[in-house]
Coordinates of C-alpha atoms in Angstrom, one line a residue:
X1 CA 31.7 168.9 95.1
X2 CA 34.8 170.4 93.5
X3 CA 37.3 171.7 96.1
X4 CA 38.8 175.1 96.1
X5 CA 42.0 175.3 94.3
X6 CA 43.7 176.3 97.3
X7 CA 42.8 173.0 99.2
X8 CA 44.1 171.0 96.1
X9 CA 47.3 173.0 96.0
X10 CA 47.7 172.4 99.8
X11 CA 47.1 168.7 99.4
X12 CA 49.7 168.5 96.7
X13 CA 52.1 170.4 98.9
X14 CA 51.6 168.2 101.9
X15 CA 51.9 165.0 99.6
X16 CA 55.3 166.1 98.1
X17 CA 56.6 166.8 101.6
X18 CA 55.3 163.7 102.7
X19 CA 57.1 161.8 99.8
X20 CA 60.5 163.5 100.7
X21 CA 60.2 162.2 104.3
X22 CA 59.3 158.7 103.4
X23 CA 62.1 158.5 101.0
X24 CA 60.0 158.3 97.8
X25 CA 61.6 161.4 96.8
X26 CA 65.3 162.2 97.7
X27 CA 67.3 165.2 97.7
X28 CA 68.3 166.1 94.2
X29 CA 65.3 164.5 92.5
X30 CA 63.5 166.2 89.8
X31 CA 59.8 167.1 90.0
X32 CA 58.4 166.7 86.4
X33 CA 55.0 168.6 86.3
X34 CA 53.5 166.5 83.6
X35 CA 54.2 163.3 85.4
X36 CA 52.9 164.5 88.8
X37 CA 49.8 166.0 87.3
X38 CA 49.1 162.3 86.1
X39 CA 50.2 160.6 89.1
X40 CA 48.0 163.0 91.6
X41 CA 45.3 163.3 88.9
X42 CA 45.3 167.1 89.2
X43 CA 45.6 169.8 86.8
X44 CA 49.0 171.6 86.5
X45 CA 47.8 175.1 87.9
X46 CA 47.4 173.8 91.5
X47 CA 50.6 171.8 91.1
X48 CA 52.5 174.8 90.1
X49 CA 51.2 176.7 93.0
X50 CA 52.2 173.8 95.5
X51 CA 55.7 174.0 93.7
X52 CA 56.0 177.7 94.1
X53 CA 55.2 177.3 97.9
X54 CA 58.0 174.5 98.3
X55 CA 60.2 176.8 96.2
X56 CA 59.7 179.8 98.6
X57 CA 60.3 177.6 101.4
X58 CA 63.8 176.5 100.0
X59 CA 62.7 172.8 99.8
X60 CA 62.9 172.7 95.9
X61 CA 64.8 174.9 93.3
X62 CA 64.1 175.9 89.8
X63 CA 67.0 175.5 87.6
X64 CA 68.0 177.7 84.6
X65 CA 66.2 175.5 82.3
X66 CA 63.0 175.9 84.0
X67 CA 63.2 172.5 85.5
X68 CA 62.4 171.9 89.2
X69 CA 64.1 169.6 91.7
X70 CA 64.5 168.9 95.4
X71 CA 67.4 170.7 96.8
X72 CA 70.6 169.1 97.0
X73 CA 72.0 168.4 100.5
X74 CA 75.7 169.5 100.8
X75 CA 77.9 169.7 103.9
X76 CA 77.9 173.5 103.3
X77 CA 74.2 173.6 103.5
X78 CA 73.9 171.6 106.6
X79 CA 76.5 173.7 108.5
X80 CA 74.4 176.8 107.2
X81 CA 71.2 175.4 108.5
X82 CA 72.9 174.6 111.9
X83 CA 74.1 178.2 112.2
X84 CA 70.7 179.5 111.9
X85 CA 69.3 177.1 114.2
X86 CA 71.9 178.1 116.8
X87 CA 71.1 181.6 116.6
X88 CA 67.4 181.4 116.5
X89 CA 66.9 178.5 119.4
X90 CA 68.9 180.5 121.5
X91 CA 66.3 183.4 120.9
X92 CA 63.6 180.9 121.9
X93 CA 65.5 179.9 125.1
X94 CA 65.3 183.6 126.0
X95 CA 61.5 183.6 125.4
X96 CA 61.0 180.5 127.6
X97 CA 63.5 181.2 130.3
X98 CA 61.0 182.8 132.6
X99 CA 58.2 180.3 132.0
X100 CA 58.0 177.8 134.7
X101 CA 55.2 175.9 132.8
X102 CA 57.3 175.2 129.6
X103 CA 60.5 174.4 131.7
X104 CA 58.3 171.7 133.8
X105 CA 57.0 170.2 130.6
X106 CA 60.7 170.0 129.2
X107 CA 61.6 168.4 132.6
X108 CA 58.7 165.8 132.2
X109 CA 59.9 165.0 128.8
X110 CA 63.6 164.6 130.0
X111 CA 62.5 162.2 132.9
X112 CA 60.5 160.0 130.3
X113 CA 63.4 160.1 128.0
X114 CA 66.0 159.0 130.7
X115 CA 63.5 156.1 131.7
X116 CA 63.4 154.9 128.1
X117 CA 67.1 155.0 127.8
X118 CA 67.5 152.9 130.8
X119 CA 64.9 150.4 129.2
X120 CA 66.9 150.5 126.0
X121 CA 63.8 151.5 124.1
X122 CA 65.7 153.7 121.6
X123 CA 62.5 154.1 119.1
X124 CA 60.7 155.7 121.9
X125 CA 63.7 157.7 123.0
X126 CA 64.2 159.3 119.5
X127 CA 60.4 160.2 119.2
X128 CA 60.8 162.2 122.7
X129 CA 63.7 163.9 121.3
X130 CA 61.6 165.3 118.7
X131 CA 58.9 166.0 121.2
X132 CA 61.5 168.1 123.3
X133 CA 62.1 170.3 120.4
X134 CA 58.2 170.6 119.8
X135 CA 57.5 171.7 123.2
X136 CA 60.5 174.0 123.0
X137 CA 59.3 175.7 119.7
X138 CA 55.4 175.9 120.2
X139 CA 55.5 177.2 123.8
X140 CA 57.9 180.0 123.1
X141 CA 55.2 182.0 121.2
X142 CA 57.6 183.7 118.9
X143 CA 55.7 183.0 115.7
X144 CA 57.9 184.4 113.0
X145 CA 61.2 182.8 114.6
X146 CA 59.3 179.4 114.9
X147 CA 58.2 179.7 111.0
X148 CA 61.7 180.0 110.2
X149 CA 62.9 177.2 112.3
X150 CA 60.4 174.7 111.0
X151 CA 61.2 175.6 107.2
X152 CA 64.6 174.5 108.2
X153 CA 63.8 171.6 110.5
X154 CA 61.7 170.1 107.6
X155 CA 65.0 169.6 105.6
X156 CA 66.8 168.1 108.5
X157 CA 63.9 166.0 109.8
X158 CA 64.5 163.6 106.7
X159 CA 68.2 163.1 107.9
X160 CA 67.9 163.7 111.5
X161 CA 67.0 160.2 112.9
X162 CA 69.9 158.7 111.0
X163 CA 72.2 160.9 113.3
X164 CA 70.6 159.4 116.3
X165 CA 71.3 155.7 115.4
X166 CA 74.3 155.8 117.5
X167 CA 73.2 154.8 121.0
X168 CA 76.2 156.9 122.3
X169 CA 75.0 159.9 120.6
X170 CA 71.4 159.5 121.9
X171 CA 72.9 159.3 125.5
X172 CA 74.9 162.5 125.0
X173 CA 72.1 164.4 123.7
X174 CA 69.9 163.4 126.8
X175 CA 72.7 164.8 129.0
X176 CA 72.8 167.9 126.9
X177 CA 69.1 168.3 127.2
X178 CA 69.2 167.7 130.9
X179 CA 71.9 170.5 131.4
X180 CA 69.7 172.9 129.3
X181 CA 66.6 172.2 131.7
X182 CA 68.9 172.3 134.7
X183 CA 70.2 175.8 133.8
X184 CA 66.9 177.2 132.9
X185 CA 65.3 176.2 136.0
X186 CA 68.3 177.9 138.0
X187 CA 67.9 181.2 135.5
X188 CA 71.4 180.6 134.2
X189 CA 70.3 181.4 130.7
X190 CA 73.7 182.0 129.3
X191 CA 74.9 178.7 130.4
X192 CA 71.7 177.1 128.9
X193 CA 72.7 178.9 125.6
X194 CA 76.1 177.7 125.7
X195 CA 74.9 174.1 126.4
X196 CA 72.2 174.4 123.6
X197 CA 75.3 175.6 121.2
X198 CA 77.3 172.8 122.1
X199 CA 74.2 170.3 121.7
X200 CA 73.5 171.5 118.0
X201 CA 77.2 171.4 117.1
X202 CA 77.3 167.8 118.3
X203 CA 74.2 167.1 116.3
X204 CA 75.8 168.8 113.1
X205 CA 78.8 166.6 113.5
X206 CA 76.9 163.4 114.0
X207 CA 74.7 164.3 111.0
X208 CA 77.6 165.1 108.6
X209 CA 79.2 161.8 109.6
X210 CA 76.1 159.8 109.1
X211 CA 75.5 160.9 105.5
X212 CA 77.4 159.7 102.2
X213 CA 77.8 162.8 100.2
X214 CA 79.4 160.9 97.3

């Protein structure tokens, strides 16, 4: 049975994103249509549809000569993404600030994170950091804001774990999460926003320091 083109296009889209996350494709790499159509055994029409979707999301860019490549990551782009995250995540904080259920879920995540830090299980701790953001995003119910954040979050996700290689950064990030939850529980929204801003600026600095841009 022949799958609808939209399914083929979506599969190609997912495959390219997975290759970016796995390291098979790196920032700045070219995507050559004829090579990819042979590699994935697909026609070029659904491939072009997938590439167009990635282009709209800002993951790939089309050069003046018509060639397509994964975007380059520069310090300026990372700083811009973090400015967007700070603005939008603070909007999400407003959304969840009066929701005890979400705050409780964040607190449960934090308790488990602190437990794994004490056991020095850093891999599990990193996973819980990602889960903290997942709860934060999904439970806010601000669909359009989350869509924008997820778009930029994908670009950072390829790089994020390298910024959490430092145990000191893991511990300080956990402390920042703890303060955010504390202030949300106490209905101190502006303090929660301030800590989240500091948290993201620290993550930005850590990420910039972990990448060789040469």
